[in-house]
Amino acid sequence: MKTDLTSQKISFFSTQPYDKNFFNKYNESGFELDFFETQLNPQTVTLIQNSAVVCVFVNDIVNESVIKQLADKNVKIIALRCAGFNNVDLESAKKYNIKVCRVPAYSPQAVAEHAMAMILTLNRKTHKAYNRVREQNFSLNGLLGFDLHGKTIGIIGTGNIGKAFSKIALGFGCKVLAYDIITNPEMEKDGVVFTDLNTVFKESEIISLHCPLNDATKHIINRNSIALMKDNVMIINTSRGGLINTSDIIVALKDGVVDYLGIDVYEQEEKLFFRDLSEDIIQDDDIQRLMSFPNVLVTAHQAFFTNEALTQIALVTYDNIKSLLLENDIENKSALLV
Ligand code: NAD
């Protein structure tokens, strides 16, 4: 794939104004950039013209049908500007000889800090206090929280984000339990206790999900795992919506079995997130039900959304694309998926 970079066009999908700002700012190689606000899917793939590279985000649909059309259009690279890649059919990419790359760790701290922000908000109800005080209601009734110090936080998935989150939790004086398919000795030295998944479910007051969405982790939070948890459990999901069985969590919230839920991701988020739907009638009854609970906090996939993270995303995405175009390879093997 040896080539002159300035003659190359990159087609970006699902772009927001901030994507354009950061990718324009760091386009030091002079790529031609084509920004589409629309999601990539089997219909919108027709928008791509003369691009060797498409750049996609978390909710773009990159299934076999899309990949076949990309191959027909001579697209050589699918560059994810995110870490998770559950929305890309890697087998099809391999079959059609298209390289797939991602940004493995742009700012683990951004996501870890947002997870802790969700915990603190749900616990100390600062969102409610803010609104109350603005209405000159200075009462504390209903705002009772608990000390985080001394509580047990269970982390599922101790990669870049899970590890960053464990340091924050330890800093708050929490006991940290963790489950991952790989134990991390460095984290053990810091005081994290690795254990089996059921022990994390049974012993944690707060459970924070930081594993990828795959066949093994889909609906890892379901009626059976919830049945093992403590009565007053708080569940935080900043990873991928599909980790939680939405119907089961709604039942658990209605029954008061789960005491708090913080989600930055949602199973059906691709029809909702990253858009202003304030004038629309939302057809998704599950998200409406979730948003109606006083003990549920929903943010719209914003955990990654810091200046530092967007800078890293742009820089690493360009580096990945350049390496693939010039060398047909990427030095950081975790960035190259196919
Ligand atoms: P990572 O690859 O560094 O870590 C993932 C960890 O999960 C690894 O340690 C891996 O061994 C572990 N894992 C894999 N399968 C598992 C299983 N079955 N059970 C338990 N653990 C398992 O990834 P990361 O950078 O820490 O990101 C984690 C996830 O966070 C991503 O997959 C992505 O979905 C999500 N994410 C969300 C946002 C956001 O804005 N909300 C931003 C970035 C990433």
CSV table of C-alpha atoms and ligand atoms in Angstrom, one decimal:
chain,number,residue,atom,x,y,z
A,1,MET,CA,0.0,0.0,0.0
A,2,LYS,CA,3.0,2.4,-0.6
A,3,THR,CA,1.6,5.8,-1.5
A,4,ASP,CA,1.6,9.6,-1.4
A,5,LEU,CA,-0.4,10.6,1.6
A,6,THR,CA,-1.7,13.9,0.3
A,7,SER,CA,-3.4,12.2,-2.5
A,8,GLN,CA,-5.4,10.0,0.0
A,9,LYS,CA,-8.9,10.7,1.1
A,10,ILE,CA,-10.4,9.6,4.4
A,11,SER,CA,-14.2,9.3,4.7
A,12,PHE,CA,-15.4,9.9,8.3
A,13,PHE,CA,-18.8,8.7,9.4
A,14,SER,CA,-20.9,9.7,12.5
A,15,THR,CA,-19.0,12.9,12.7
A,16,GLN,CA,-19.9,15.7,15.1
A,17,PRO,CA,-18.4,19.3,15.1
A,18,TYR,CA,-15.8,18.3,17.6
A,19,ASP,CA,-14.6,15.4,15.4
A,20,LYS,CA,-14.1,17.8,12.6
A,21,ASN,CA,-12.2,20.3,14.8
A,22,PHE,CA,-9.7,17.7,16.2
A,23,PHE,CA,-9.2,15.8,12.9
A,24,ASN,CA,-8.7,19.1,10.9
A,25,LYS,CA,-6.3,20.4,13.6
A,26,TYR,CA,-4.0,17.3,13.6
A,27,ASN,CA,-4.1,16.6,9.8
A,28,GLU,CA,-0.3,17.2,9.5
A,29,SER,CA,0.0,14.8,6.5
A,30,GLY,CA,-2.5,16.8,4.4
A,31,PHE,CA,-5.0,14.0,3.8
A,32,GLU,CA,-8.2,15.0,2.0
A,33,LEU,CA,-11.0,14.7,4.6
A,34,ASP,CA,-14.6,13.9,3.8
A,35,PHE,CA,-16.9,14.3,6.9
A,36,PHE,CA,-20.4,12.7,7.0
A,37,GLU,CA,-22.7,13.3,9.9
A,38,THR,CA,-24.6,10.1,9.1
A,39,GLN,CA,-23.9,6.7,10.5
A,40,LEU,CA,-22.1,4.2,8.2
A,41,ASN,CA,-24.6,1.4,7.3
A,42,PRO,CA,-25.5,-0.6,4.2
A,43,GLN,CA,-27.4,2.4,2.7
A,44,THR,CA,-24.9,5.2,3.5
A,45,VAL,CA,-21.9,3.3,2.3
A,46,THR,CA,-22.8,4.7,-1.2
A,47,LEU,CA,-21.6,8.1,0.0
A,48,ILE,CA,-18.0,7.0,-0.2
A,49,GLN,CA,-16.2,8.1,-3.3
A,50,ASN,CA,-12.5,7.5,-4.1
A,51,SER,CA,-11.5,6.9,-0.5
A,52,ALA,CA,-9.0,4.2,0.5
A,53,VAL,CA,-9.8,4.8,4.1
A,54,VAL,CA,-13.0,5.0,6.1
A,55,CYS,CA,-13.0,6.2,9.7
A,56,VAL,CA,-15.8,5.0,11.9
A,57,PHE,CA,-17.0,5.3,15.5
A,58,VAL,CA,-18.8,3.2,18.1
A,59,ASN,CA,-22.3,3.0,16.5
A,60,ASP,CA,-21.4,2.7,12.9
A,61,ILE,CA,-22.6,-0.6,11.4
A,62,VAL,CA,-19.6,-2.4,9.8
A,63,ASN,CA,-21.2,-5.8,9.0
A,64,GLU,CA,-20.5,-8.1,6.1
A,65,SER,CA,-22.9,-6.2,3.8
A,66,VAL,CA,-21.1,-2.9,4.4
A,67,ILE,CA,-17.6,-4.5,4.2
A,68,LYS,CA,-18.4,-6.2,0.8
A,69,GLN,CA,-19.5,-2.8,-0.5
A,70,LEU,CA,-16.4,-1.2,0.9
A,71,ALA,CA,-14.3,-3.8,-0.9
A,72,ASP,CA,-16.2,-3.0,-4.1
A,73,LYS,CA,-15.3,0.6,-3.7
A,74,ASN,CA,-11.6,-0.3,-3.2
A,75,VAL,CA,-11.5,0.8,0.5
A,76,LYS,CA,-8.3,-0.7,2.0
A,77,ILE,CA,-8.5,0.4,5.6
A,78,ILE,CA,-11.3,0.7,8.3
A,79,ALA,CA,-9.9,3.0,11.0
A,80,LEU,CA,-11.9,2.9,14.2
A,81,ARG,CA,-11.5,6.1,16.2
A,82,CYS,CA,-12.3,4.3,19.4
A,83,ALA,CA,-11.1,1.3,21.5
A,84,GLY,CA,-14.1,-1.1,21.3
A,85,PHE,CA,-14.6,-2.9,18.0
A,86,ASN,CA,-17.7,-5.1,18.6
A,87,ASN,CA,-19.5,-3.3,15.7
A,88,VAL,CA,-17.0,-4.5,13.1
A,89,ASP,CA,-17.2,-8.0,11.5
A,90,LEU,CA,-13.5,-8.8,11.6
A,91,GLU,CA,-13.9,-12.1,9.8
A,92,SER,CA,-15.5,-10.3,6.8
A,93,ALA,CA,-12.8,-7.7,6.8
A,94,LYS,CA,-10.2,-10.5,6.6
A,95,LYS,CA,-12.2,-12.2,3.8
A,96,TYR,CA,-12.3,-9.0,1.7
A,97,ASN,CA,-8.7,-8.1,2.5
A,98,ILE,CA,-9.4,-4.8,4.3
A,99,LYS,CA,-7.2,-3.8,7.2
A,100,VAL,CA,-8.9,-2.8,10.5
A,101,CYS,CA,-7.2,-0.6,13.1
A,102,ARG,CA,-8.4,1.1,16.3
A,103,VAL,CA,-7.1,3.4,19.1
A,104,PRO,CA,-6.5,1.0,21.9
A,105,ALA,CA,-5.8,3.4,24.8
A,106,TYR,CA,-6.4,7.1,24.1
A,107,SER,CA,-7.2,8.2,27.6
A,108,PRO,CA,-8.1,5.4,30.0
A,109,GLN,CA,-8.3,8.1,32.7
A,110,ALA,CA,-11.1,9.9,30.8
A,111,VAL,CA,-13.4,6.9,31.1
A,112,ALA,CA,-12.2,5.8,34.6
A,113,GLU,CA,-12.8,9.4,35.9
A,114,HIS,CA,-16.3,9.4,34.3
A,115,ALA,CA,-17.1,6.1,36.0
A,116,MET,CA,-16.2,7.6,39.4
A,117,ALA,CA,-18.2,10.8,38.5
A,118,MET,CA,-21.2,8.6,38.0
A,119,ILE,CA,-20.7,6.8,41.3
A,120,LEU,CA,-20.3,10.1,43.2
A,121,THR,CA,-23.4,11.6,41.5
A,122,LEU,CA,-25.6,8.6,42.2
A,123,ASN,CA,-24.3,8.4,45.8
A,124,ARG,CA,-24.3,12.1,46.8
A,125,LYS,CA,-27.1,13.2,44.4
A,126,THR,CA,-25.3,16.3,43.4
A,127,HIS,CA,-27.4,16.5,40.2
A,128,LYS,CA,-30.5,16.8,42.4
A,129,ALA,CA,-28.9,19.2,44.9
A,130,TYR,CA,-27.9,21.5,42.0
A,131,ASN,CA,-31.5,21.7,40.8
A,132,ARG,CA,-32.9,22.0,44.3
A,133,VAL,CA,-30.8,24.9,45.4
A,134,ARG,CA,-31.6,26.8,42.2
A,135,GLU,CA,-35.2,26.5,43.2
A,136,GLN,CA,-34.3,27.9,46.7
A,137,ASN,CA,-35.0,24.5,48.2
A,138,PHE,CA,-32.2,24.1,50.8
A,139,SER,CA,-33.6,20.9,52.4
A,140,LEU,CA,-31.4,17.8,52.6
A,141,ASN,CA,-34.3,15.3,52.8
A,142,GLY,CA,-33.8,12.6,50.1
A,143,LEU,CA,-30.1,13.5,49.5
A,144,LEU,CA,-28.6,11.0,52.0
A,145,GLY,CA,-25.5,9.3,50.7
A,146,PHE,CA,-22.9,6.9,52.0
A,147,ASP,CA,-19.1,7.0,52.6
A,148,LEU,CA,-17.2,5.4,49.7
A,149,HIS,CA,-14.2,4.9,52.1
A,150,GLY,CA,-14.2,1.3,53.2
A,151,LYS,CA,-16.7,0.0,50.6
A,152,THR,CA,-16.0,-2.8,48.2
A,153,ILE,CA,-15.8,-2.0,44.6
A,154,GLY,CA,-15.8,-4.9,42.1
A,155,ILE,CA,-14.2,-4.3,38.7
A,156,ILE,CA,-14.9,-6.6,35.8
A,157,GLY,CA,-12.2,-6.2,33.2
A,158,THR,CA,-8.8,-4.8,34.3
A,159,GLY,CA,-7.3,-3.6,31.0
A,160,ASN,CA,-6.3,0.1,30.5
A,161,ILE,CA,-9.5,1.6,31.9
A,162,GLY,CA,-10.2,-1.0,34.6
A,163,LYS,CA,-6.6,-0.5,35.9
A,164,ALA,CA,-7.0,3.4,35.9
A,165,PHE,CA,-10.3,3.0,37.7
A,166,SER,CA,-8.8,0.7,40.3
A,167,LYS,CA,-6.3,3.4,41.2
A,168,ILE,CA,-9.0,6.0,41.7
A,169,ALA,CA,-11.1,3.5,43.8
A,170,LEU,CA,-8.0,2.7,45.9
A,171,GLY,CA,-7.4,6.4,46.3
A,172,PHE,CA,-10.9,6.8,47.8
A,173,GLY,CA,-10.0,4.1,50.4
A,174,CYS,CA,-12.2,1.4,48.9
A,175,LYS,CA,-11.4,-2.3,48.9
A,176,VAL,CA,-11.1,-3.3,45.3
A,177,LEU,CA,-12.0,-6.8,44.0
A,178,ALA,CA,-11.4,-7.6,40.3
A,179,TYR,CA,-12.2,-10.2,37.8
A,180,ASP,CA,-10.5,-10.6,34.4
A,181,ILE,CA,-9.5,-13.5,32.3
A,182,ILE,CA,-5.9,-12.4,32.9
A,183,THR,CA,-4.7,-11.4,36.4
A,184,ASN,CA,-2.6,-8.3,36.6
A,185,PRO,CA,0.3,-8.7,39.2
A,186,GLU,CA,1.1,-4.9,39.2
A,187,MET,CA,-2.5,-4.2,40.3
A,188,GLU,CA,-2.2,-7.0,42.9
A,189,LYS,CA,0.8,-5.2,44.3
A,190,ASP,CA,-1.2,-2.0,44.5
A,191,GLY,CA,-3.8,-3.9,46.7
A,192,VAL,CA,-6.4,-5.1,44.1
A,193,VAL,CA,-7.7,-8.6,45.0
A,194,PHE,CA,-8.3,-10.7,41.9
A,195,THR,CA,-11.0,-13.3,42.4
A,196,ASP,CA,-13.7,-15.2,40.5
A,197,LEU,CA,-16.6,-13.5,38.8
A,198,ASN,CA,-19.2,-14.8,41.3
A,199,THR,CA,-17.2,-13.5,44.3
A,200,VAL,CA,-17.2,-10.1,42.6
A,201,PHE,CA,-20.9,-10.2,42.2
A,202,LYS,CA,-21.5,-11.4,45.8
A,203,GLU,CA,-19.2,-9.2,47.7
A,204,SER,CA,-19.2,-5.8,45.9
A,205,GLU,CA,-21.2,-2.8,47.0
A,206,ILE,CA,-20.4,-1.2,43.6
A,207,ILE,CA,-19.7,-3.1,40.4
A,208,SER,CA,-18.0,-1.3,37.5
A,209,LEU,CA,-17.8,-2.9,34.1
A,210,HIS,CA,-14.6,-2.4,32.0
A,211,CYS,CA,-14.5,-5.5,29.8
A,212,PRO,CA,-15.2,-5.5,26.1
A,213,LEU,CA,-18.5,-6.7,24.6
A,214,ASN,CA,-18.0,-10.2,23.1
A,215,ASP,CA,-19.8,-13.6,23.2
A,216,ALA,CA,-18.4,-14.3,26.7
A,217,THR,CA,-19.4,-11.0,28.2
A,218,LYS,CA,-22.8,-10.2,26.5
A,219,HIS,CA,-25.4,-9.8,29.2
A,220,ILE,CA,-22.9,-10.5,31.9
A,221,ILE,CA,-25.3,-8.5,34.1
A,222,ASN,CA,-28.5,-10.5,33.9
A,223,ARG,CA,-31.2,-11.9,36.3
A,224,ASN,CA,-28.9,-14.7,37.5
A,225,SER,CA,-25.9,-12.5,38.2
A,226,ILE,CA,-28.1,-9.9,39.8
A,227,ALA,CA,-29.5,-12.6,42.1
A,228,LEU,CA,-26.0,-13.1,43.5
A,229,MET,CA,-25.5,-9.4,44.3
A,230,LYS,CA,-25.9,-7.5,47.6
A,231,ASP,CA,-29.3,-5.8,48.1
A,232,ASN,CA,-27.9,-2.3,47.9
A,233,VAL,CA,-25.7,-2.8,44.9
A,234,MET,CA,-24.7,0.0,42.5
A,235,ILE,CA,-23.9,-1.0,38.9
A,236,ILE,CA,-21.9,1.2,36.7
A,237,ASN,CA,-21.4,0.6,32.9
A,238,THR,CA,-19.1,2.8,30.9
A,239,SER,CA,-18.1,0.0,28.6
A,240,ARG,CA,-20.7,-1.3,26.2
A,241,GLY,CA,-24.5,-1.4,26.5
A,242,GLY,CA,-24.7,-5.1,25.6
A,243,LEU,CA,-23.0,-6.1,28.8
A,244,ILE,CA,-26.3,-5.5,30.6
A,245,ASN,CA,-29.6,-7.3,29.9
A,246,THR,CA,-31.8,-4.3,29.8
A,247,SER,CA,-35.1,-6.1,30.6
A,248,ASP,CA,-33.5,-7.8,33.6
A,249,ILE,CA,-32.0,-4.6,35.0
A,250,ILE,CA,-35.4,-2.9,34.7
A,251,VAL,CA,-37.1,-5.7,36.6
A,252,ALA,CA,-34.3,-5.5,39.3
A,253,LEU,CA,-34.7,-1.7,39.6
A,254,LYS,CA,-38.5,-2.0,39.9
A,255,ASP,CA,-38.1,-4.7,42.6
A,256,GLY,CA,-35.6,-2.5,44.4
A,257,VAL,CA,-33.0,-5.3,44.1
A,258,VAL,CA,-30.5,-3.0,42.3
A,259,ASP,CA,-30.2,0.2,44.3
A,260,TYR,CA,-28.4,2.4,41.8
A,261,LEU,CA,-27.5,2.2,38.1
A,262,GLY,CA,-25.2,4.5,36.2
A,263,ILE,CA,-24.9,3.9,32.4
A,264,ASP,CA,-22.9,5.8,29.9
A,265,VAL,CA,-23.7,3.1,27.3
A,266,TYR,CA,-27.0,1.4,26.4
A,267,GLU,CA,-27.9,-1.7,24.3
A,268,GLN,CA,-30.0,0.3,21.7
A,269,GLU,CA,-27.9,3.5,21.9
A,270,GLU,CA,-27.2,3.7,18.2
A,271,LYS,CA,-30.8,5.0,17.6
A,272,LEU,CA,-30.4,7.7,20.3
A,273,PHE,CA,-27.0,8.8,21.4
A,274,PHE,CA,-25.0,11.7,19.9
A,275,ARG,CA,-28.2,13.4,18.7
A,276,ASP,CA,-30.5,16.1,19.9
A,277,LEU,CA,-33.9,14.4,20.1
A,278,SER,CA,-35.4,16.9,22.4
A,279,GLU,CA,-38.3,17.6,20.0
A,280,ASP,CA,-38.9,13.9,19.1
A,281,ILE,CA,-41.2,11.3,20.5
A,282,ILE,CA,-38.8,8.6,21.7
A,283,GLN,CA,-40.0,5.1,20.6
A,284,ASP,CA,-37.6,3.2,22.8
A,285,ASP,CA,-39.7,2.3,25.9
A,286,ASP,CA,-36.8,0.8,27.8
A,287,ILE,CA,-34.7,3.9,27.8
A,288,GLN,CA,-37.7,6.0,28.8
A,289,ARG,CA,-38.3,3.6,31.7
A,290,LEU,CA,-34.7,3.7,32.7
A,291,MET,CA,-34.6,7.5,32.7
A,292,SER,CA,-37.8,7.6,34.9
A,293,PHE,CA,-36.1,5.9,37.9
A,294,PRO,CA,-34.8,8.4,40.4
A,295,ASN,CA,-31.8,6.1,41.2
A,296,VAL,CA,-30.6,5.7,37.5
A,297,LEU,CA,-28.2,8.1,35.9
A,298,VAL,CA,-27.8,8.0,32.1
A,299,THR,CA,-25.1,9.8,30.2
A,300,ALA,CA,-24.9,9.5,26.4
A,301,HIS,CA,-21.6,7.8,25.8
A,302,GLN,CA,-19.5,10.7,27.0
A,303,ALA,CA,-17.0,9.0,29.2
A,304,PHE,CA,-14.3,9.4,26.5
A,305,PHE,CA,-15.1,13.0,25.9
A,306,THR,CA,-12.1,15.0,27.2
A,307,ASN,CA,-9.7,17.3,25.3
A,308,GLU,CA,-6.8,14.9,26.0
A,309,ALA,CA,-8.8,11.9,24.7
A,310,LEU,CA,-9.9,13.6,21.5
A,311,THR,CA,-6.3,14.8,20.8
A,312,GLN,CA,-5.0,11.3,21.3
A,313,ILE,CA,-7.8,9.8,19.2
A,314,ALA,CA,-6.9,12.1,16.3
A,315,LEU,CA,-3.1,11.6,16.6
A,316,VAL,CA,-3.3,7.8,16.9
A,317,THR,CA,-5.9,7.4,14.2
A,318,TYR,CA,-3.7,9.3,11.8
A,319,ASP,CA,-0.6,7.4,12.9
A,320,ASN,CA,-2.4,4.1,12.3
A,321,ILE,CA,-3.6,5.1,8.8
A,322,LYS,CA,-0.2,6.4,7.8
A,323,SER,CA,1.6,3.2,9.0
A,324,LEU,CA,-0.9,1.1,7.1
A,325,LEU,CA,-0.7,3.2,3.9
A,326,LEU,CA,3.1,3.4,4.0
A,327,GLU,CA,4.2,0.1,5.7
A,328,ASN,CA,1.1,-2.1,5.5
A,329,ASP,CA,1.6,-2.6,9.2
A,330,ILE,CA,1.3,-0.9,12.7
A,331,GLU,CA,4.0,-1.1,15.3
A,332,ASN,CA,1.5,-1.2,18.2
A,333,LYS,CA,0.1,-4.7,17.6
A,334,SER,CA,-3.0,-4.0,19.8
A,335,ALA,CA,-4.0,-1.3,17.4
A,336,LEU,CA,-4.2,-3.6,14.4
A,337,LEU,CA,-7.2,-5.9,14.5
A,338,VAL,CA,-7.0,-7.4,10.9
B,1,NAD,P1,-8.6,-3.2,27.2
B,1,NAD,O1,-8.6,-4.1,26.1
B,1,NAD,O2,-7.4,-2.5,27.7
B,1,NAD,O3,-9.2,-4.0,28.5
B,1,NAD,C1,-10.2,-4.9,28.4
B,1,NAD,C2,-10.0,-6.0,29.5
B,1,NAD,O4,-11.1,-6.8,29.6
B,1,NAD,C3,-8.7,-6.8,29.3
B,1,NAD,O5,-7.9,-6.9,30.5
B,1,NAD,C4,-9.3,-8.2,29.0
B,1,NAD,O6,-8.5,-9.3,29.4
B,1,NAD,C5,-10.6,-8.2,29.8
B,1,NAD,N1,-11.6,-9.1,29.3
B,1,NAD,C6,-11.8,-9.7,28.1
B,1,NAD,N2,-12.7,-10.6,28.1
B,1,NAD,C7,-13.2,-10.7,29.4
B,1,NAD,C8,-14.1,-11.5,30.1
B,1,NAD,N3,-14.8,-12.4,29.5
B,1,NAD,N4,-14.3,-11.2,31.4
B,1,NAD,C9,-13.6,-10.3,32.1
B,1,NAD,N5,-12.7,-9.5,31.5
B,1,NAD,C10,-12.4,-9.7,30.2
B,1,NAD,O7,-9.8,-2.2,27.0
B,1,NAD,P2,-10.1,-0.8,27.7
B,1,NAD,O8,-9.3,0.3,26.9
B,1,NAD,O9,-9.8,-0.9,29.1
B,1,NAD,O10,-11.6,-0.6,27.4
B,1,NAD,C11,-12.6,-1.4,28.0
B,1,NAD,C12,-13.9,-1.2,27.3
B,1,NAD,O11,-14.3,0.2,27.5
B,1,NAD,C13,-13.8,-1.2,25.7
B,1,NAD,O12,-14.0,-2.5,25.2
B,1,NAD,C14,-14.9,-0.3,25.3
B,1,NAD,O13,-16.0,-1.1,25.0
B,1,NAD,C15,-15.2,0.6,26.5
B,1,NAD,N6,-14.9,2.0,26.2
B,1,NAD,C16,-15.9,2.9,26.5
B,1,NAD,C17,-15.7,4.3,26.3
B,1,NAD,C18,-16.8,5.3,26.6
B,1,NAD,O14,-16.7,6.4,26.2
B,1,NAD,N7,-17.8,4.9,27.3
B,1,NAD,C19,-14.5,4.7,25.8
B,1,NAD,C20,-13.5,3.8,25.6
B,1,NAD,C21,-13.7,2.4,25.8
